[in-house]
Amino acid sequence: MDCDSFFVQVARLADPEGAGREPLLLVGGRSDRGVITSASYAAREYGVRSGMPTRRARRLCPDAVVVPVPRGACVERSRAVRTVLDELSPVVQAASIDEFYLDLTGTERLFRGEELAVTADRIRRVVRERTEVAVSLGGGTQRVVAKVATRLAKPDGVHVVPPGGEAAFMAQFRLEQLPGIGPAFLERLKRKGLATCAEAAAVEREWLARWFGPHRGAWLWERVRGMDASEVDARERRKSISSERTFFADIDDDDELERRLLQLSCSVGGQLRAKQLRARTVTVRLRDHDYRTRQAGSTQPEGVETDHAIFRVAASLLHSLRHRRRTPARLLGVGVSNLVRQVSAEQLEFLAGEEKLETERDRTVARAVDRIRDRYGREALRPGRVLDGPGE
């Protein structure tokens, strides 16, 4: 289940006399240096899309009104939707603030054998009536099929793929429409002459494994046929945490970029510790002045949670990105993934002298700093390097 243009809907509900009266509505960065988070369906007819720079969106749709993201209201509406779904489905998993997976297995007798499309439409109507949020539902025997089916259900509709029709259904889509295929993998697929799910499905599994590796090749072979063994898990943990900033003016100074990187690392580290998590993978995202977006990541043998450890890895990644292309940056971001739970006690270290990104002492200090910030505010303690920047 996907909320239709969720941020646009919430902006209109939060301001019915303002945003609520604007057919051409854009939600996101209001300055020309910002990025559009969501666009109304009327604005999309002009070519505006989420993730597009605000400056370009204004050129494509000059009559559009741009409003900021109503973050608090979005959280409240998302929780309201989740509350309704928990009453209508035995298993609900939040994929994001505006997207949910529902597992209706075992409800056939409860719903007296009604067709899945009828059940889905009833869920759609109840969510709309109780939360004022319009949603679309895609249905199928597999998660990937249900996810892709929402494309044909939008806006405010239902599309169900019958059992046995998964492969034929997936064949009509292009590979970039398949969840899990990013720009880098898409480029590799194009080099092999593959642009659609039907074209990829025509390639033998062994050849896909040779071209893209055993794991990725098997994954692609299954997905283009609508096969997905993953289950809907209401307890599924968060997969990543990130923080990023768009600058008011492009930054080309390495020291200043590192200072901003440290601020972002502190934000991500604080979120990790608050959730009692550690991360094995650190990723840095850089958007250049010409809107070219680049990123680099590094996976560590052990999970880390301290600001210092995250920053050390992120700084190395930033240096690598800057070395490859030295040009002013308009956006910088830090993300962590491969999240694992904190352990209660550190295992004994048998390899003495091995340098580690962080020690148990580092973690103890970081948690002590968190307690001080919780009591006196986030600004109570900050790294000295952060305070050395302009205007600090």
Tab-separated table of C-alpha atoms in Angstrom:
chain	number	residue	atom	x	y	z
A	1	MET	CA	0.000	0.000	0.000
A	2	ASP	CA	1.421	3.330	-1.116
A	3	CYS	CA	0.123	6.760	-0.092
A	4	ASP	CA	-0.463	8.818	-3.238
A	5	SER	CA	1.817	11.901	-3.389
A	6	PHE	CA	1.928	11.668	0.386
A	7	PHE	CA	3.790	14.898	1.131
A	8	VAL	CA	1.534	16.858	-1.225
A	9	GLN	CA	-1.562	15.392	0.422
A	10	VAL	CA	-0.347	16.222	3.913
A	11	ALA	CA	0.675	19.758	2.904
A	12	ARG	CA	-2.837	20.344	1.593
A	13	LEU	CA	-4.457	18.880	4.701
A	14	ALA	CA	-2.223	21.008	6.950
A	15	ASP	CA	-3.057	24.215	5.050
A	16	PRO	CA	-6.423	23.769	3.301
A	17	GLU	CA	-6.853	27.473	2.544
A	18	GLY	CA	-3.340	27.835	1.091
A	19	ALA	CA	-1.651	24.709	-0.298
A	20	GLY	CA	-5.023	22.992	-0.322
A	21	ARG	CA	-6.245	25.301	-3.098
A	22	GLU	CA	-3.181	24.911	-5.359
A	23	PRO	CA	-3.467	22.335	-8.173
A	24	LEU	CA	0.182	22.868	-9.173
A	25	LEU	CA	1.859	22.159	-5.839
A	26	LEU	CA	5.475	21.249	-5.143
A	27	VAL	CA	6.714	20.166	-1.710
A	28	GLY	CA	10.371	20.415	-0.751
A	29	GLY	CA	13.218	22.899	-0.898
A	30	ARG	CA	11.767	26.365	-1.468
A	31	SER	CA	15.075	27.960	-2.526
A	32	ASP	CA	16.465	27.352	-6.009
A	33	ARG	CA	19.196	25.261	-4.379
A	34	GLY	CA	16.676	22.860	-2.868
A	35	VAL	CA	15.250	19.600	-4.151
A	36	ILE	CA	11.617	18.659	-4.749
A	37	THR	CA	10.349	15.983	-2.342
A	38	SER	CA	6.962	15.475	-3.987
A	39	ALA	CA	4.860	16.986	-6.773
A	40	SER	CA	1.111	16.996	-7.326
A	41	TYR	CA	-0.167	14.895	-10.209
A	42	ALA	CA	-1.054	18.069	-12.128
A	43	ALA	CA	2.539	19.326	-11.753
A	44	ARG	CA	3.921	15.965	-12.903
A	45	GLU	CA	2.250	16.516	-16.268
A	46	TYR	CA	4.835	19.267	-16.807
A	47	GLY	CA	7.678	16.803	-16.243
A	48	VAL	CA	8.342	17.614	-12.583
A	49	ARG	CA	9.521	14.654	-10.490
A	50	SER	CA	10.620	14.025	-6.915
A	51	GLY	CA	14.358	14.481	-6.440
A	52	MET	CA	14.467	17.185	-9.121
A	53	PRO	CA	16.277	20.463	-8.301
A	54	THR	CA	13.774	23.172	-7.416
A	55	ARG	CA	15.289	25.536	-9.995
A	56	ARG	CA	14.583	23.081	-12.810
A	57	ALA	CA	11.100	22.307	-11.490
A	58	ARG	CA	10.249	26.026	-11.500
A	59	ARG	CA	11.380	26.280	-15.112
A	60	LEU	CA	9.239	23.347	-16.175
A	61	CYS	CA	6.209	24.488	-14.188
A	62	PRO	CA	6.513	28.255	-13.578
A	63	ASP	CA	2.995	28.575	-12.126
A	64	ALA	CA	3.609	25.984	-9.413
A	65	VAL	CA	3.609	26.924	-5.735
A	66	VAL	CA	6.439	25.505	-3.594
A	67	VAL	CA	5.876	24.805	0.105
A	68	PRO	CA	8.157	23.217	2.738
A	69	VAL	CA	7.735	19.634	3.891
A	70	PRO	CA	5.293	19.566	6.873
A	71	ARG	CA	7.415	17.026	8.751
A	72	GLY	CA	5.450	16.862	11.984
A	73	ALA	CA	2.126	16.503	10.182
A	74	CYS	CA	3.610	13.803	7.921
A	75	VAL	CA	4.661	11.725	10.924
A	76	GLU	CA	1.207	12.078	12.484
A	77	ARG	CA	-0.631	11.056	9.291
A	78	SER	CA	1.717	8.121	8.744
A	79	ARG	CA	1.029	6.863	12.272
A	80	ALA	CA	-2.694	7.272	11.716
A	81	VAL	CA	-2.504	5.196	8.526
A	82	ARG	CA	-0.483	2.520	10.326
A	83	THR	CA	-3.043	2.370	13.133
A	84	VAL	CA	-5.859	1.680	10.657
A	85	LEU	CA	-3.819	-0.931	8.795
A	86	ASP	CA	-3.043	-2.785	12.026
A	87	GLU	CA	-6.796	-3.213	12.487
A	88	LEU	CA	-7.369	-4.437	8.924
A	89	SER	CA	-4.414	-6.791	8.370
A	90	PRO	CA	-2.793	-9.386	10.668
A	91	VAL	CA	0.754	-8.433	9.577
A	92	VAL	CA	1.868	-4.905	8.610
A	93	GLN	CA	5.410	-3.836	7.775
A	94	ALA	CA	6.364	-0.189	7.253
A	95	ALA	CA	8.703	0.165	4.258
A	96	SER	CA	8.878	3.958	4.639
A	97	ILE	CA	6.800	6.818	6.037
A	98	ASP	CA	4.278	6.439	3.177
A	99	GLU	CA	4.563	2.795	2.111
A	100	PHE	CA	3.475	-0.426	3.844
A	101	TYR	CA	3.420	-4.136	3.102
A	102	LEU	CA	0.381	-6.141	4.231
A	103	ASP	CA	0.266	-9.941	4.536
A	104	LEU	CA	-3.315	-11.213	4.355
A	105	THR	CA	-2.379	-14.895	4.458
A	106	GLY	CA	-4.928	-16.846	6.475
A	107	THR	CA	-7.712	-14.255	6.248
A	108	GLU	CA	-9.705	-16.099	3.570
A	109	ARG	CA	-12.205	-17.496	6.056
A	110	LEU	CA	-12.324	-14.256	8.018
A	111	PHE	CA	-13.298	-12.334	4.872
A	112	ARG	CA	-15.602	-15.177	3.755
A	113	GLY	CA	-13.657	-15.952	0.616
A	114	GLU	CA	-13.992	-12.520	-0.994
A	115	GLU	CA	-11.574	-11.736	-3.829
A	116	LEU	CA	-8.333	-10.016	-2.919
A	117	ALA	CA	-9.238	-7.034	-5.105
A	118	VAL	CA	-12.424	-6.535	-3.076
A	119	THR	CA	-10.516	-6.740	0.207
A	120	ALA	CA	-7.896	-4.304	-1.074
A	121	ASP	CA	-10.537	-1.823	-2.200
A	122	ARG	CA	-12.216	-1.995	1.201
A	123	ILE	CA	-8.866	-1.265	2.895
A	124	ARG	CA	-8.341	1.663	0.529
A	125	ARG	CA	-11.721	3.145	1.369
A	126	VAL	CA	-11.391	2.693	5.144
A	127	VAL	CA	-7.938	4.319	5.210
A	128	ARG	CA	-9.279	7.276	3.219
A	129	GLU	CA	-12.350	7.679	5.438
A	130	ARG	CA	-10.447	7.553	8.732
A	131	THR	CA	-7.222	9.393	7.862
A	132	GLU	CA	-8.164	11.570	4.843
A	133	VAL	CA	-5.155	10.091	3.023
A	134	ALA	CA	-5.711	8.612	-0.446
A	135	VAL	CA	-3.798	5.379	-1.015
A	136	SER	CA	-3.213	2.839	-3.771
A	137	LEU	CA	-2.852	-0.910	-3.302
A	138	GLY	CA	-1.076	-3.511	-5.407
A	139	GLY	CA	-1.720	-7.174	-4.733
A	140	GLY	CA	-0.008	-10.446	-5.578
A	141	THR	CA	1.494	-13.642	-4.234
A	142	GLN	CA	4.967	-12.071	-3.891
A	143	ARG	CA	6.215	-8.815	-2.362
A	144	VAL	CA	7.935	-7.620	-5.531
A	145	VAL	CA	4.760	-8.197	-7.567
A	146	ALA	CA	2.619	-6.259	-5.093
A	147	LYS	CA	5.162	-3.429	-5.043
A	148	VAL	CA	5.268	-3.058	-8.825
A	149	ALA	CA	1.485	-3.454	-9.108
A	150	THR	CA	0.956	-0.199	-7.201
A	151	ARG	CA	2.313	1.595	-10.292
A	152	LEU	CA	-0.805	0.533	-12.199
A	153	ALA	CA	-3.094	1.227	-9.237
A	154	LYS	CA	-2.212	4.918	-8.857
A	155	PRO	CA	-3.836	7.195	-8.072
A	156	ASP	CA	-6.342	6.025	-5.439
A	157	GLY	CA	-6.922	2.599	-6.941
A	158	VAL	CA	-6.266	-1.128	-6.746
A	159	HIS	CA	-4.436	-3.535	-9.068
A	160	VAL	CA	-4.176	-7.246	-8.253
A	161	VAL	CA	-2.051	-9.747	-10.166
A	162	PRO	CA	-3.689	-13.213	-10.121
A	163	PRO	CA	-1.689	-16.288	-9.038
A	164	GLY	CA	0.186	-17.725	-11.999
A	165	GLY	CA	0.305	-14.414	-13.832
A	166	GLU	CA	3.437	-13.035	-12.121
A	167	ALA	CA	5.928	-13.578	-14.968
A	168	ALA	CA	3.631	-12.166	-17.655
A	169	PHE	CA	2.863	-9.166	-15.461
A	170	MET	CA	6.535	-8.349	-14.785
A	171	ALA	CA	7.440	-8.680	-18.481
A	172	GLN	CA	5.722	-5.378	-19.318
A	173	PHE	CA	8.063	-3.254	-17.176
A	174	ARG	CA	11.459	-1.744	-17.800
A	175	LEU	CA	14.323	-2.786	-15.556
A	176	GLU	CA	14.645	0.645	-13.955
A	177	GLN	CA	11.097	0.173	-12.624
A	178	LEU	CA	12.171	-2.933	-10.694
A	179	PRO	CA	12.767	-2.314	-6.952
A	180	GLY	CA	16.418	-2.789	-6.032
A	181	ILE	CA	17.971	-1.766	-9.364
A	182	GLY	CA	19.995	1.412	-8.926
A	183	PRO	CA	21.826	3.596	-11.476
A	184	ALA	CA	25.105	1.627	-11.343
A	185	PHE	CA	23.466	-1.768	-11.882
A	186	LEU	CA	21.194	-0.314	-14.556
A	187	GLU	CA	24.252	0.886	-16.462
A	188	ARG	CA	25.758	-2.616	-16.314
A	189	LEU	CA	22.501	-4.059	-17.612
A	190	LYS	CA	22.467	-1.600	-20.504
A	191	ARG	CA	25.986	-2.620	-21.500
A	192	LYS	CA	24.660	-6.164	-21.905
A	193	GLY	CA	21.790	-4.915	-24.057
A	194	LEU	CA	19.132	-5.446	-21.377
A	195	ALA	CA	16.492	-2.743	-20.931
A	196	THR	CA	13.283	-4.596	-20.027
A	197	CYS	CA	12.294	-7.387	-17.655
A	198	ALA	CA	11.254	-9.468	-20.691
A	199	GLU	CA	14.745	-9.160	-22.193
A	200	ALA	CA	16.399	-10.166	-18.909
A	201	ALA	CA	13.992	-13.098	-18.495
A	202	ALA	CA	15.116	-14.435	-21.877
A	203	VAL	CA	18.718	-14.814	-20.634
A	204	GLU	CA	19.683	-18.102	-19.040
A	205	ARG	CA	20.365	-18.028	-15.321
A	206	GLU	CA	23.952	-19.208	-15.813
A	207	TRP	CA	24.767	-16.291	-18.086
A	208	LEU	CA	23.284	-13.765	-15.664
A	209	ALA	CA	25.507	-15.270	-12.950
A	210	ARG	CA	28.576	-14.948	-15.205
A	211	TRP	CA	27.805	-11.341	-16.063
A	212	PHE	CA	26.743	-10.026	-12.665
A	213	GLY	CA	27.981	-12.563	-10.122
A	214	PRO	CA	26.170	-15.579	-8.597
A	215	HIS	CA	24.164	-13.634	-6.014
A	216	ARG	CA	23.133	-10.694	-8.186
A	217	GLY	CA	22.506	-12.921	-11.204
A	218	ALA	CA	20.196	-15.235	-9.234
A	219	TRP	CA	18.412	-12.227	-7.720
A	220	LEU	CA	17.743	-10.733	-11.162
A	221	TRP	CA	16.611	-14.065	-12.645
A	222	GLU	CA	14.002	-14.404	-9.903
A	223	ARG	CA	12.780	-10.804	-9.774
A	224	VAL	CA	12.061	-10.409	-13.497
A	225	ARG	CA	9.810	-13.465	-13.140
A	226	GLY	CA	8.013	-12.047	-10.108
A	227	MET	CA	9.705	-14.408	-7.664
A	228	ASP	CA	10.484	-13.044	-4.188
A	229	ALA	CA	11.045	-15.267	-1.165
A	230	SER	CA	11.118	-12.375	1.351
A	231	GLU	CA	8.277	-12.298	3.848
A	232	VAL	CA	6.328	-9.422	5.353
A	233	ASP	CA	7.828	-8.933	8.818
A	234	ALA	CA	6.237	-6.459	11.212
A	235	ARG	CA	9.408	-6.545	13.333
A	236	GLU	CA	11.858	-5.847	10.503
A	237	ARG	CA	14.575	-3.509	11.674
A	238	ARG	CA	15.527	-0.247	10.092
A	239	LYS	CA	18.029	-0.876	7.285
A	240	SER	CA	19.855	2.444	7.187
A	241	ILE	CA	20.281	5.836	8.864
A	242	SER	CA	21.458	8.946	7.051
A	243	SER	CA	21.804	12.709	7.271
A	244	GLU	CA	22.492	15.175	4.485
A	245	ARG	CA	22.543	18.910	3.877
A	246	THR	CA	22.178	21.131	0.820
A	247	PHE	CA	24.413	24.196	1.153
A	248	PHE	CA	23.218	27.764	0.595
A	249	ALA	CA	26.403	28.321	-1.444
A	250	ASP	CA	28.620	25.725	-3.142
A	251	ILE	CA	31.624	24.632	-1.051
A	252	ASP	CA	34.994	23.832	-2.603
A	253	ASP	CA	37.188	24.035	0.501
A	254	ASP	CA	38.262	20.632	1.840
A	255	ASP	CA	38.479	21.782	5.456
A	256	GLU	CA	34.989	23.253	5.371
A	257	LEU	CA	33.577	20.108	3.754
A	258	GLU	CA	35.223	18.013	6.485
A	259	ARG	CA	33.709	20.262	9.141
A	260	ARG	CA	30.262	19.744	7.635
A	261	LEU	CA	30.996	16.032	7.366
A	262	LEU	CA	31.767	15.904	11.083
A	263	GLN	CA	28.423	17.549	11.894
A	264	LEU	CA	26.594	14.960	9.795
A	265	SER	CA	28.580	12.111	11.361
A	266	CYS	CA	27.581	13.329	14.834
A	267	SER	CA	23.923	13.345	13.807
A	268	VAL	CA	24.078	9.819	12.394
A	269	GLY	CA	26.052	8.521	15.389
A	270	GLY	CA	23.523	9.949	17.828
A	271	GLN	CA	20.663	8.247	15.977
A	272	LEU	CA	22.540	4.930	15.970
A	273	ARG	CA	23.155	4.974	19.709
A	274	ALA	CA	19.591	6.087	20.456
A	275	LYS	CA	18.364	2.945	18.689
A	276	GLN	CA	21.084	0.798	20.291
A	277	LEU	CA	22.525	-0.075	16.900
A	278	ARG	CA	25.928	-0.274	15.269
A	279	ALA	CA	26.746	-0.012	11.571
A	280	ARG	CA	29.239	-1.925	9.479
A	281	THR	CA	28.867	0.139	6.301
A	282	VAL	CA	29.448	3.880	5.987
A	283	THR	CA	28.499	5.755	2.796
A	284	VAL	CA	29.239	9.330	1.712
A	285	ARG	CA	27.024	11.062	-0.849
A	286	LEU	CA	28.245	14.115	-2.730
A	287	ARG	CA	26.282	16.250	-5.202
A	288	ASP	CA	28.446	18.525	-7.311
A	289	HIS	CA	27.570	22.055	-8.414
A	290	ASP	CA	26.334	20.683	-11.773
A	291	TYR	CA	23.906	18.303	-9.974
A	292	ARG	CA	26.018	15.234	-10.667
A	293	THR	CA	25.581	12.909	-7.678
A	294	ARG	CA	28.366	10.571	-6.587
A	295	GLN	CA	28.800	8.270	-3.631
A	296	ALA	CA	31.297	5.874	-2.087
A	297	GLY	CA	30.984	3.338	0.708
A	298	SER	CA	33.139	1.185	2.944
A	299	THR	CA	32.220	-1.899	4.990
A	300	GLN	CA	34.091	-2.623	8.222
A	301	PRO	CA	34.660	-6.034	9.848
A	302	GLU	CA	32.910	-4.820	13.019
A	303	GLY	CA	30.009	-2.479	13.628
A	304	VAL	CA	30.706	1.053	14.876
A	305	GLU	CA	28.526	3.550	16.747
A	306	THR	CA	30.703	6.523	17.732
A	307	ASP	CA	30.782	9.838	15.901
A	308	HIS	CA	34.579	9.661	15.660
A	309	ALA	CA	34.650	6.244	14.001
A	310	ILE	CA	31.935	7.159	11.503
A	311	PHE	CA	33.757	10.392	10.679
A	312	ARG	CA	37.111	8.644	10.159
A	313	VAL	CA	35.631	6.313	7.559
A	314	ALA	CA	33.502	9.055	5.984
A	315	ALA	CA	36.464	11.456	5.715
A	316	SER	CA	38.482	8.857	3.826
A	317	LEU	CA	35.571	8.307	1.433
A	318	LEU	CA	35.144	12.053	0.938
A	319	HIS	CA	38.845	12.445	0.098
A	320	SER	CA	38.521	9.668	-2.483
A	321	LEU	CA	35.502	11.282	-4.130
A	322	ARG	CA	37.181	14.684	-4.185
A	323	HIS	CA	40.373	13.219	-5.643
A	324	ARG	CA	38.457	11.739	-8.566
A	325	ARG	CA	36.640	14.983	-9.325
A	326	ARG	CA	37.537	18.228	-7.605
A	327	THR	CA	34.662	20.614	-8.084
A	328	PRO	CA	32.391	22.694	-5.794
A	329	ALA	CA	29.792	20.687	-3.873
A	330	ARG	CA	26.165	21.685	-3.317
A	331	LEU	CA	25.144	18.721	-1.119
A	332	LEU	CA	26.904	16.390	1.299
A	333	GLY	CA	25.478	13.359	3.068
A	334	VAL	CA	26.544	10.528	5.362
A	335	GLY	CA	24.677	7.235	5.677
A	336	VAL	CA	25.200	4.007	7.583
A	337	SER	CA	23.781	0.554	6.837
A	338	ASN	CA	24.392	-3.125	7.628
A	339	LEU	CA	22.946	-2.324	11.046
A	340	VAL	CA	23.404	-4.714	13.965
A	341	ARG	CA	22.324	-4.622	17.583
A	342	GLN	CA	24.737	-3.406	20.248
A	343	VAL	CA	26.189	-6.230	22.362
A	344	SER	CA	26.091	-5.953	26.137
A	345	ALA	CA	29.727	-6.802	26.653
A	346	GLU	CA	32.806	-6.603	24.467
A	347	GLN	CA	34.408	-9.919	23.518
A	348	LEU	CA	37.957	-10.507	24.719
A	349	GLU	CA	40.541	-9.294	22.242
A	350	PHE	CA	43.018	-12.069	21.486
A	351	LEU	CA	44.905	-10.132	18.814
A	352	ALA	CA	46.727	-7.560	20.912
A	353	GLY	CA	48.042	-4.505	19.181
A	354	GLU	CA	45.470	-4.538	16.375
A	355	GLU	CA	44.204	-1.015	15.782
A	356	LYS	CA	40.438	-0.686	15.909
A	357	LEU	CA	38.196	2.076	14.651
A	358	GLU	CA	36.655	2.386	18.098
A	359	THR	CA	37.192	0.890	21.515
A	360	GLU	CA	34.805	0.166	24.362
A	361	ARG	CA	36.145	3.297	26.064
A	362	ASP	CA	35.182	5.347	22.969
A	363	ARG	CA	31.656	3.955	23.180
A	364	THR	CA	31.374	4.687	26.889
A	365	VAL	CA	32.431	8.300	26.327
A	366	ALA	CA	29.982	8.716	23.424
A	367	ARG	CA	27.067	7.436	25.498
A	368	ALA	CA	28.025	9.732	28.370
A	369	VAL	CA	27.970	12.685	25.957
A	370	ASP	CA	24.520	11.568	24.775
A	371	ARG	CA	23.217	11.664	28.349
A	372	ILE	CA	24.500	15.220	28.794
A	373	ARG	CA	22.885	16.314	25.525
A	374	ASP	CA	19.612	14.648	26.490
A	375	ARG	CA	19.586	16.678	29.690
A	376	TYR	CA	20.932	20.031	28.507
A	377	GLY	CA	20.236	20.046	24.762
A	378	ARG	CA	22.074	19.053	21.589
A	379	GLU	CA	24.244	22.169	21.714
A	380	ALA	CA	25.567	21.414	25.201
A	381	LEU	CA	28.574	19.507	23.860
A	382	ARG	CA	29.956	19.761	20.354
A	383	PRO	CA	33.323	18.898	18.770
A	384	GLY	CA	35.738	21.819	18.800
A	385	ARG	CA	36.241	21.539	15.059
A	386	VAL	CA	32.548	22.171	14.489
A	387	LEU	CA	32.828	25.418	16.463
A	388	ASP	CA	35.737	26.619	14.325
A	389	GLY	CA	33.602	27.144	11.239
A	390	PRO	CA	32.331	30.432	9.797
A	391	GLY	CA	29.754	32.111	11.962
A	392	GLU	CA	30.248	29.754	14.902
